[in-house]
Coordinates of C-alpha atoms and ligand atoms in Angstrom, one line a residue:
X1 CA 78.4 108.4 86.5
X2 CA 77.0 109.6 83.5
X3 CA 73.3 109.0 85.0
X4 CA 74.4 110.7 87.8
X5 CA 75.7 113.7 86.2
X6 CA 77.9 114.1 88.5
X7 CA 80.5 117.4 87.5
X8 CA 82.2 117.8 90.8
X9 CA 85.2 115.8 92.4
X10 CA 84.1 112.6 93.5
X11 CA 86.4 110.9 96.5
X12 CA 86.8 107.6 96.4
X13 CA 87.5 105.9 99.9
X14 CA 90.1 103.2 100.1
X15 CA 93.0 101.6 102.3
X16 CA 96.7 103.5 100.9
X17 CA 98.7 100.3 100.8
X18 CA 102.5 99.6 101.2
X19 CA 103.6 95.8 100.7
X20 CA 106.7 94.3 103.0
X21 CA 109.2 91.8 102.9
X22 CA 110.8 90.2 106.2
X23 CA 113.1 87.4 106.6
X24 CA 111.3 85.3 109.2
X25 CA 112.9 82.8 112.2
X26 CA 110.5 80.5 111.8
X27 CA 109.3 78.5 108.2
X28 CA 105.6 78.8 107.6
X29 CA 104.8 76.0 105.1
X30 CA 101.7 76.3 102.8
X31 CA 100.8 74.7 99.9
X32 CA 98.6 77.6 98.2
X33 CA 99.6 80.3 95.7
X34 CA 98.8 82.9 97.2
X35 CA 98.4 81.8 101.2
X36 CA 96.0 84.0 102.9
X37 CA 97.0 86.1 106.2
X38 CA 97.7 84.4 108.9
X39 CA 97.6 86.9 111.4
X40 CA 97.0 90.9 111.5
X41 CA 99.1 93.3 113.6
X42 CA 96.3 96.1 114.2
X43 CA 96.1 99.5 115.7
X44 CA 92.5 100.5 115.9
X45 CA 93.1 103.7 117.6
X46 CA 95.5 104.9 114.7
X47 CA 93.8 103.2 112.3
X48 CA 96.3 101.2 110.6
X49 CA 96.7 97.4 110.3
X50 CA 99.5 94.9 108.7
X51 CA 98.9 91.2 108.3
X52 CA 101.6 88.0 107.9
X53 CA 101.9 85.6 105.0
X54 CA 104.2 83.3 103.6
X55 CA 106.1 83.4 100.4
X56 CA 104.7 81.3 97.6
X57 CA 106.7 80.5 94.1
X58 CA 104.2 82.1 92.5
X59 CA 104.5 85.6 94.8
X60 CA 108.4 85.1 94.6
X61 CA 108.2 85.2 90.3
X62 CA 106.1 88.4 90.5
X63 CA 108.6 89.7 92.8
X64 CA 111.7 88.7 90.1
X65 CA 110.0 90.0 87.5
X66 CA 109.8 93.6 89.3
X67 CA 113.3 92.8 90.5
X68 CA 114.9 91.5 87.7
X69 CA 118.5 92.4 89.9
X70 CA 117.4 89.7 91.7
X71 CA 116.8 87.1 89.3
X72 CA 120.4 85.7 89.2
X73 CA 119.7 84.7 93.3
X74 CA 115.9 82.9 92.3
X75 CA 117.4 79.3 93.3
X76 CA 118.8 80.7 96.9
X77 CA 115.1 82.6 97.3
X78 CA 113.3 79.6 96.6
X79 CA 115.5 77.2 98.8
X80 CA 114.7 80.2 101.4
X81 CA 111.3 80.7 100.3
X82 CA 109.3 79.1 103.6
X83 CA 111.2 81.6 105.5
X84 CA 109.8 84.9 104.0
X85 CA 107.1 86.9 105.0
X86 CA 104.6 89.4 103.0
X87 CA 102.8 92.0 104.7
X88 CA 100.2 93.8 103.1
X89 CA 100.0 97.3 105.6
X90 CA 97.0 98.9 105.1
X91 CA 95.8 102.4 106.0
X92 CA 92.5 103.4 107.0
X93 CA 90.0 105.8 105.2
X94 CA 90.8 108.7 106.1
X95 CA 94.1 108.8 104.5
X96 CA 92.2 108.3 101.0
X97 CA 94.3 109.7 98.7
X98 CA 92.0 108.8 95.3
X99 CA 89.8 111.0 93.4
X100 CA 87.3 111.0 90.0
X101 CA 86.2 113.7 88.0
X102 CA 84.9 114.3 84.6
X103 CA 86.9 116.3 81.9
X104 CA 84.9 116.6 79.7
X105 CA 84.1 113.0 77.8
X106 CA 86.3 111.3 80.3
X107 CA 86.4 110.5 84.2
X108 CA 90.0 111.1 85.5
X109 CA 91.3 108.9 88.2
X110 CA 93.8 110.6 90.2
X111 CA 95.6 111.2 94.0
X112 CA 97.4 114.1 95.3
X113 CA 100.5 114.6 97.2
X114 CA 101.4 111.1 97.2
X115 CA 104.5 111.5 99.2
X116 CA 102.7 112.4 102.2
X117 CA 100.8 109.2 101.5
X118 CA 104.1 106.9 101.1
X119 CA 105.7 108.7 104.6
X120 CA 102.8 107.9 106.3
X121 CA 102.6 104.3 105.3
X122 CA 106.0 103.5 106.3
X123 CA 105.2 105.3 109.7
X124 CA 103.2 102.8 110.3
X125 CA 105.1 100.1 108.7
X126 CA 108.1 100.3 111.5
X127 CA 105.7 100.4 114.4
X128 CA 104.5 96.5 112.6
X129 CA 108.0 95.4 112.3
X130 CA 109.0 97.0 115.7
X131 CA 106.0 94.6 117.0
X132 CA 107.3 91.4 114.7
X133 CA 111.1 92.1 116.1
X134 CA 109.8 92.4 119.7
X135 CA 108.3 89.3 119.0
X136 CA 110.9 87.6 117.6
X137 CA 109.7 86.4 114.8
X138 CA 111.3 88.3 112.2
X139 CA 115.4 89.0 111.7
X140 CA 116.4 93.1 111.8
X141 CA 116.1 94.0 107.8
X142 CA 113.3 94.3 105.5
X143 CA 112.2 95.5 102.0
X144 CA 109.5 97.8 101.3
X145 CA 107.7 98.1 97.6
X146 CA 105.0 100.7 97.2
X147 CA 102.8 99.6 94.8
X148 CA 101.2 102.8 93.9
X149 CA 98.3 104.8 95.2
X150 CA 95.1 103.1 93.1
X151 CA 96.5 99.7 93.5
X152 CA 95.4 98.9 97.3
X153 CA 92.2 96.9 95.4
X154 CA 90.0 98.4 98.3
X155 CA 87.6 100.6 97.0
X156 CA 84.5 101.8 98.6
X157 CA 82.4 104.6 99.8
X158 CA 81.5 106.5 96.6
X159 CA 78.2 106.3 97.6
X160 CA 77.5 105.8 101.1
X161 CA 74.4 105.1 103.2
X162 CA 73.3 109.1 103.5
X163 CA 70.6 111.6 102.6
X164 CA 71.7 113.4 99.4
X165 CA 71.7 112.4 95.8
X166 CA 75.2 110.3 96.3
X167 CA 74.1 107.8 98.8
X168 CA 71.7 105.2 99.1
X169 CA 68.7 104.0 102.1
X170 CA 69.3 101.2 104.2
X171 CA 67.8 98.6 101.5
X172 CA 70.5 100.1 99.2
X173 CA 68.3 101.9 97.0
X174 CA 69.8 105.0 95.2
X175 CA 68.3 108.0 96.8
X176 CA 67.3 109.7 93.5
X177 CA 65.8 106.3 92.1
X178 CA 64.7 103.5 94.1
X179 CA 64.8 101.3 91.2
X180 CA 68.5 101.3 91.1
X181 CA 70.2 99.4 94.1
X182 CA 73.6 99.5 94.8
X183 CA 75.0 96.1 96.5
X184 CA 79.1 96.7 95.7
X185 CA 82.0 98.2 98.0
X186 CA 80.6 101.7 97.3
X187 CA 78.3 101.9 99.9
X188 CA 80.4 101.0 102.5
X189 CA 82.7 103.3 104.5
X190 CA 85.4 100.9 105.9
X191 CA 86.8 103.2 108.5
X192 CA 87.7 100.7 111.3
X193 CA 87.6 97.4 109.3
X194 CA 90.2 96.9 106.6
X195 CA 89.1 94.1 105.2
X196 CA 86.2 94.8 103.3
X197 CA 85.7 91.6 101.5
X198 CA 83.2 89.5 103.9
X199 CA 81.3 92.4 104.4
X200 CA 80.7 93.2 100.6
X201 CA 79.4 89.6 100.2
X202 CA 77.3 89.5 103.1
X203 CA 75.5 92.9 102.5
X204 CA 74.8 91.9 98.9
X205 CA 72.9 88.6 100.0
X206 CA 70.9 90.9 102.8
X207 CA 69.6 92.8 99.3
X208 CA 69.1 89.7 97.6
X209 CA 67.0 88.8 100.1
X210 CA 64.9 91.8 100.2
X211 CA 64.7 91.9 96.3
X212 CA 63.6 88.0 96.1
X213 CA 60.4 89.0 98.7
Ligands
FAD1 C1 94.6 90.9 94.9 C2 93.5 91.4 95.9 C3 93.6 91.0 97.2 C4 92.6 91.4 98.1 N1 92.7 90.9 99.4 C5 91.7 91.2 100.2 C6 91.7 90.6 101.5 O1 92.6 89.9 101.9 N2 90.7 90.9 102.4 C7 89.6 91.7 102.0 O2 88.7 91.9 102.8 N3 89.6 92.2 100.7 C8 90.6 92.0 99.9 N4 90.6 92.5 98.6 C9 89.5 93.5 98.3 C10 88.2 92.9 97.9 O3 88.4 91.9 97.0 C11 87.3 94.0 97.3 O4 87.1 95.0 98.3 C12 85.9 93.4 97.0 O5 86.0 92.4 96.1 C13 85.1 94.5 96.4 O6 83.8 94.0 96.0 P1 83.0 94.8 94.9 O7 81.7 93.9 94.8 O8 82.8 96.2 95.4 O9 83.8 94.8 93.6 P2 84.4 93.6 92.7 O10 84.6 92.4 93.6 O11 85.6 94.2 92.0 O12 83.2 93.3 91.7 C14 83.0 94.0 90.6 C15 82.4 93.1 89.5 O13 81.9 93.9 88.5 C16 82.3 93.3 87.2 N5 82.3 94.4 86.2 C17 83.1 95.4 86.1 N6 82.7 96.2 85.1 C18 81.6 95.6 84.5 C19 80.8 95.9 83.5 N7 80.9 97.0 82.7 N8 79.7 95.1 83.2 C20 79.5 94.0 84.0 N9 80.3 93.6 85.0 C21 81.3 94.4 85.3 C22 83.7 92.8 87.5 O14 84.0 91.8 86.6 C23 83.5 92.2 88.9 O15 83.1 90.9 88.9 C24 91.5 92.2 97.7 C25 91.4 92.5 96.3 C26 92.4 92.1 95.4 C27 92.3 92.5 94.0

């Protein structure tokens, strides 16, 4: 940022995220900490997606230690453990809600009107449990736990493929020097696809491969 001299507000793209709980009908039985999803409920017209995973020990201590109220039940929640469900509901970009700017020696990280944010999230949020309950796989009661804005992990588009001094060419170069290339989430705009993980690593071998000609 500094080389980039940048003075204005920057926006930073990302996926506003609101974390649920559900009892599930079924037990889903995994033997990882942290179990990948298994399946996503998605809406690509409104752009919003929400994906299934089971409990783990490990998922269940963080939750006790943000809910210590709940600490004096941990032996029921682990005997139960196999039948709760996470789900991670993401938003798409264009409810970004994160901004940097420099004051004067330092950047400032920040979001506005982050209630709007939270009321749209759980907008969403029942439509994915109104889809779990039609499918019966989830009993009628959940908890939701809004992590913050800033703490959805999926960052990108700060500097997008583009024309101007922000943005890179197609080989990822900076536009303003071609000597810098730029092979992270920030050149991606991750409008549709909310998972921007594969993509990250599979663009930054493409430039590997261009740089190792
Ligand atoms: C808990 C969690 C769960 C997630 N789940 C999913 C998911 O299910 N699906 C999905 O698609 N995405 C998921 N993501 C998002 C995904 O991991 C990120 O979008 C992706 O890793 C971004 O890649 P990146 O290269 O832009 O940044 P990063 O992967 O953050 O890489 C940045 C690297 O730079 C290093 N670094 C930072 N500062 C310096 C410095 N000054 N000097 C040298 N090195 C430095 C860091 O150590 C790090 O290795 C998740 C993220 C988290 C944290």
């Amino acid at each position: 940022m500094e080389y980039l001299n940048i003075n204005k507000e920057v926006s930073i793209k990302h996926h506003p995220r609101l974390i649920s709980v559900y009892l599930g009908r079924n037990k889903i039985l995994s033997n990882l900490d942290i179990t990948p999803g298994l399946f996503q409920v998605k809406n690509s017209k409104e752009n919003y997606s929400g994906d299934v995973r089971p409990c783990s020990e490990m998922i269940l201590n963080m939750a006790l230690k943000i809910y210590s109220i709940l600490k004096p039940f941990k032996k029921i929640l682990m005997f139960l453990k196999n039948y709760i469900y996470f789900s991670n509901n993401l938003l798409g970009t264009q409810y970004s809600n994160l901004f940097i700017k420099k004051n004067k020696d330092q950047f400032n990280i920040y979001s506005k009107n982050k209630k709007n944010t939270l009321k749209i999230l759980k907008g969403k949020q029942i439509k994915i449990y109104k889809f779990l309950r039609n499918k019966k796989l989830v009993y009628p009661f959940y908890k939701n736990f809004f992590p913050g804005i800033g703490s959805d992990y999926h960052y990108f588009g700060t500097i997008p493929l583009g024309n101007n001094k922000l943005s890179v060419n197609k080989n990822c170069q900076l536009n303003n020097n071609k000597s810098i290339y730029l092979i992270d989430g920030s050149v991606f705009n991750f409008k549709k696809n909310l998972y921007p993980f594969v993509f990250v690593m599979a663009n930054a071998k493409r430039i590997a491969k261009i740089l190792n000609k």
